Amino acid sequence: MTSLDYSQVSVIALIASLAIGYLLGSIPFGLLLTRMAGLGDVRKIGSGNIGATNVLRTGNKKLAAATLLLDAFKATAAALIAQKLFGSDSVHLPGLLGGFAAFIGHLFPVWLGFKGGKGVATYIGTLLGIFPLMVLVFAIVWLSIAFLSRYSSLSALVATLVIPVALWILGQPEAALVTSAMTVITWGKHKANIERLISGTESKIGKKG
């Protein structure tokens, strides 16, 4: 049996990274945790998605926090596994693709009719796996915008705009490209939030009802 050439290995690495990432990302932790806690189907309340923000609408803050962490870490795991198997210290593309696939899996899980979360947690999780410094940048931007505006959605949206720019400035064009794609998709999933922000009807942090 002859050994695979570089192009064949690259194709295999690409497919494997995407498959591993998607399967990990498609695990609906928000739905599983709420059901295990006896709170029913989280898709039947609020926005109907499976992310931490909607889980919070059940009134269980601990469950929402657990959902946020697990959704982030599944993307981190996907990125790290793909990077470990197919990447290197200088080649981050496999890890980025693994994280990106987890992000897509979370937003469009096959098990739930392709209706999932909005992607912010898995976006952060991907950064944590490959460029952990960017998580700090994300957090600083999020906290700054949240302090000024009191809008959680706006904070996340602005942070996702900053990350690709920061990666480009740091000389990581591949990462900038992948995160740019994630940013565009995240904004698309937040269409309703953007419309409410424009109309002034978006709920502010700490506001009840």
CSV table of C-alpha atoms in Angstrom, one decimal:
chain,number,residue,atom,x,y,z
A,1,MET,CA,0.0,0.0,0.0
A,2,THR,CA,1.5,3.3,-1.0
A,3,SER,CA,1.5,6.2,1.4
A,4,LEU,CA,-1.0,9.1,0.9
A,5,ASP,CA,0.4,12.2,-0.7
A,6,TYR,CA,0.0,15.7,0.8
A,7,SER,CA,-3.1,16.6,-1.1
A,8,GLN,CA,-4.9,13.4,-0.1
A,9,VAL,CA,-4.0,13.9,3.6
A,10,SER,CA,-5.3,17.5,3.3
A,11,VAL,CA,-8.6,16.4,2.0
A,12,ILE,CA,-9.0,13.7,4.6
A,13,ALA,CA,-8.0,16.2,7.3
A,14,LEU,CA,-10.6,18.7,6.0
A,15,ILE,CA,-13.4,16.1,6.0
A,16,ALA,CA,-12.5,14.6,9.3
A,17,SER,CA,-12.2,18.1,11.0
A,18,LEU,CA,-15.6,19.1,9.7
A,19,ALA,CA,-17.3,15.8,10.6
A,20,ILE,CA,-15.9,15.7,14.1
A,21,GLY,CA,-16.8,19.3,14.7
A,22,TYR,CA,-20.3,19.1,13.4
A,23,LEU,CA,-21.1,16.0,15.5
A,24,LEU,CA,-19.8,17.6,18.6
A,25,GLY,CA,-21.5,20.9,17.9
A,26,SER,CA,-24.9,19.3,17.2
A,27,ILE,CA,-25.2,18.0,20.8
A,28,PRO,CA,-28.2,20.1,22.1
A,29,PHE,CA,-27.0,20.6,25.7
A,30,GLY,CA,-29.7,23.2,26.4
A,31,LEU,CA,-32.5,20.9,25.4
A,32,LEU,CA,-30.9,17.9,27.2
A,33,LEU,CA,-30.3,19.7,30.4
A,34,THR,CA,-33.7,21.3,30.6
A,35,ARG,CA,-35.4,18.0,30.0
A,36,MET,CA,-33.2,16.2,32.6
A,37,ALA,CA,-34.2,19.0,35.1
A,38,GLY,CA,-37.8,18.3,34.4
A,39,LEU,CA,-38.4,21.7,32.8
A,40,GLY,CA,-39.8,20.4,29.5
A,41,ASP,CA,-38.8,21.4,26.0
A,42,VAL,CA,-36.9,24.7,26.0
A,43,ARG,CA,-37.9,25.1,22.3
A,44,LYS,CA,-41.4,25.8,23.4
A,45,ILE,CA,-40.6,28.9,25.3
A,46,GLY,CA,-39.1,32.3,24.5
A,47,SER,CA,-37.2,32.5,21.2
A,48,GLY,CA,-37.5,28.7,20.7
A,49,ASN,CA,-33.8,28.1,20.4
A,50,ILE,CA,-31.6,25.8,22.5
A,51,GLY,CA,-29.0,28.3,23.7
A,52,ALA,CA,-28.2,29.5,27.1
A,53,THR,CA,-30.2,32.8,26.8
A,54,ASN,CA,-33.4,30.8,26.1
A,55,VAL,CA,-32.6,28.3,28.9
A,56,LEU,CA,-32.3,31.3,31.2
A,57,ARG,CA,-36.0,32.0,30.5
A,58,THR,CA,-36.9,28.9,32.4
A,59,GLY,CA,-35.7,30.8,35.5
A,60,ASN,CA,-32.9,28.4,36.3
A,61,LYS,CA,-29.6,30.5,36.2
A,62,LYS,CA,-27.4,27.5,37.0
A,63,LEU,CA,-28.8,25.5,34.2
A,64,ALA,CA,-28.3,28.5,31.8
A,65,ALA,CA,-24.7,28.8,33.0
A,66,ALA,CA,-24.1,25.1,32.5
A,67,THR,CA,-25.6,25.3,29.0
A,68,LEU,CA,-23.3,28.3,28.1
A,69,LEU,CA,-20.2,26.5,29.3
A,70,LEU,CA,-21.0,23.2,27.6
A,71,ASP,CA,-21.9,24.9,24.3
A,72,ALA,CA,-18.6,26.7,24.4
A,73,PHE,CA,-16.6,23.7,25.4
A,74,LYS,CA,-18.0,21.5,22.7
A,75,ALA,CA,-16.6,23.9,20.1
A,76,THR,CA,-13.3,24.1,22.1
A,77,ALA,CA,-13.1,20.3,22.1
A,78,ALA,CA,-13.8,20.1,18.4
A,79,ALA,CA,-11.1,22.7,17.6
A,80,LEU,CA,-8.6,21.0,19.8
A,81,ILE,CA,-9.2,17.5,18.5
A,82,ALA,CA,-9.0,18.6,14.9
A,83,GLN,CA,-5.9,20.7,15.6
A,84,LYS,CA,-4.2,17.8,17.5
A,85,LEU,CA,-4.9,15.3,14.8
A,86,PHE,CA,-4.3,17.3,11.7
A,87,GLY,CA,-2.7,20.7,12.6
A,88,SER,CA,0.6,22.0,13.9
A,89,ASP,CA,2.1,24.9,15.7
A,90,SER,CA,2.1,26.9,12.5
A,91,VAL,CA,-1.0,25.5,10.7
A,92,HIS,CA,-4.2,26.3,12.5
A,93,LEU,CA,-6.7,25.7,9.7
A,94,PRO,CA,-7.8,22.2,10.9
A,95,GLY,CA,-8.6,23.4,14.3
A,96,LEU,CA,-10.4,26.5,13.0
A,97,LEU,CA,-12.4,24.3,10.7
A,98,GLY,CA,-13.2,21.9,13.5
A,99,GLY,CA,-14.5,24.8,15.6
A,100,PHE,CA,-16.4,26.3,12.7
A,101,ALA,CA,-18.1,23.0,12.0
A,102,ALA,CA,-19.1,22.8,15.7
A,103,PHE,CA,-20.5,26.3,15.4
A,104,ILE,CA,-22.5,25.2,12.4
A,105,GLY,CA,-23.6,22.0,14.2
A,106,HIS,CA,-24.9,24.1,17.1
A,107,LEU,CA,-26.9,26.4,14.8
A,108,PHE,CA,-28.2,23.7,12.5
A,109,PRO,CA,-28.3,20.4,14.4
A,110,VAL,CA,-29.6,17.6,12.2
A,111,TRP,CA,-31.2,15.9,15.1
A,112,LEU,CA,-33.5,18.9,15.7
A,113,GLY,CA,-34.5,19.7,12.2
A,114,PHE,CA,-31.6,22.1,11.7
A,115,LYS,CA,-33.0,24.5,14.3
A,116,GLY,CA,-30.5,25.3,17.0
A,117,GLY,CA,-28.9,28.2,18.9
A,118,LYS,CA,-27.5,31.5,17.8
A,119,GLY,CA,-23.8,30.7,18.0
A,120,VAL,CA,-22.2,33.1,20.4
A,121,ALA,CA,-21.1,30.4,22.9
A,122,THR,CA,-19.6,28.2,20.2
A,123,TYR,CA,-18.0,31.2,18.6
A,124,ILE,CA,-16.2,31.9,21.9
A,125,GLY,CA,-15.4,28.2,22.3
A,126,THR,CA,-13.7,28.0,19.0
A,127,LEU,CA,-11.5,31.0,19.9
A,128,LEU,CA,-10.7,29.3,23.2
A,129,GLY,CA,-9.4,26.2,21.5
A,130,ILE,CA,-7.1,27.9,18.9
A,131,PHE,CA,-6.6,31.5,19.9
A,132,PRO,CA,-7.4,31.9,23.6
A,133,LEU,CA,-6.1,35.4,23.8
A,134,MET,CA,-9.0,36.4,21.5
A,135,VAL,CA,-11.4,35.3,24.2
A,136,LEU,CA,-10.0,38.0,26.4
A,137,VAL,CA,-10.5,40.5,23.6
A,138,PHE,CA,-14.1,39.3,23.1
A,139,ALA,CA,-14.7,39.6,26.8
A,140,ILE,CA,-13.3,43.2,27.0
A,141,VAL,CA,-15.4,44.3,24.1
A,142,TRP,CA,-18.5,42.6,25.3
A,143,LEU,CA,-18.2,44.1,28.8
A,144,SER,CA,-17.4,47.6,27.5
A,145,ILE,CA,-20.4,47.6,25.2
A,146,ALA,CA,-22.7,46.1,27.8
A,147,PHE,CA,-21.6,48.7,30.3
A,148,LEU,CA,-22.4,51.5,27.9
A,149,SER,CA,-25.6,50.2,26.3
A,150,ARG,CA,-27.0,47.5,28.7
A,151,TYR,CA,-27.7,45.4,25.6
A,152,SER,CA,-26.4,41.8,25.7
A,153,SER,CA,-27.1,41.1,22.1
A,154,LEU,CA,-25.4,44.3,20.9
A,155,SER,CA,-22.4,43.5,23.0
A,156,ALA,CA,-22.0,40.1,21.4
A,157,LEU,CA,-22.6,41.5,17.9
A,158,VAL,CA,-19.9,44.2,18.3
A,159,ALA,CA,-17.5,41.7,19.8
A,160,THR,CA,-17.9,39.3,16.8
A,161,LEU,CA,-17.0,42.3,14.5
A,162,VAL,CA,-13.8,43.1,16.4
A,163,ILE,CA,-12.4,39.5,16.5
A,164,PRO,CA,-11.7,39.1,12.7
A,165,VAL,CA,-10.1,42.5,12.6
A,166,ALA,CA,-7.9,41.7,15.6
A,167,LEU,CA,-6.8,38.4,14.1
A,168,TRP,CA,-6.0,40.1,10.7
A,169,ILE,CA,-3.9,42.7,12.5
A,170,LEU,CA,-2.1,39.9,14.4
A,171,GLY,CA,-1.2,38.3,11.1
A,172,GLN,CA,-3.7,35.4,11.1
A,173,PRO,CA,-5.5,35.8,7.8
A,174,GLU,CA,-7.0,32.3,7.8
A,175,ALA,CA,-8.4,32.8,11.3
A,176,ALA,CA,-9.7,36.2,10.3
A,177,LEU,CA,-11.5,34.6,7.3
A,178,VAL,CA,-13.1,31.8,9.3
A,179,THR,CA,-14.2,34.1,12.1
A,180,SER,CA,-15.5,36.6,9.5
A,181,ALA,CA,-17.8,33.8,8.2
A,182,MET,CA,-18.9,33.0,11.7
A,183,THR,CA,-19.6,36.7,12.3
A,184,VAL,CA,-21.8,37.0,9.3
A,185,ILE,CA,-23.7,33.9,10.3
A,186,THR,CA,-24.1,35.1,13.9
A,187,TRP,CA,-25.5,38.4,12.7
A,188,GLY,CA,-27.9,36.5,10.5
A,189,LYS,CA,-29.1,34.4,13.4
A,190,HIS,CA,-29.6,37.6,15.4
A,191,LYS,CA,-31.8,39.3,12.8
A,192,ALA,CA,-34.7,39.6,15.3
A,193,ASN,CA,-32.5,41.1,17.9
A,194,ILE,CA,-31.1,43.6,15.4
A,195,GLU,CA,-34.6,44.6,14.4
A,196,ARG,CA,-35.5,45.2,18.1
A,197,LEU,CA,-32.3,47.1,18.7
A,198,ILE,CA,-33.2,49.4,15.8
A,199,SER,CA,-36.8,49.9,17.0
A,200,GLY,CA,-35.7,50.4,20.6
A,201,THR,CA,-37.6,47.3,21.9
A,202,GLU,CA,-34.7,45.0,22.7
A,203,SER,CA,-34.6,44.0,26.4
A,204,LYS,CA,-31.7,45.5,28.4
A,205,ILE,CA,-29.5,43.6,30.8
A,206,GLY,CA,-31.2,43.3,34.2
A,207,LYS,CA,-34.6,44.3,32.9
A,208,LYS,CA,-37.4,41.9,33.8
A,209,GLY,CA,-40.5,41.2,31.8
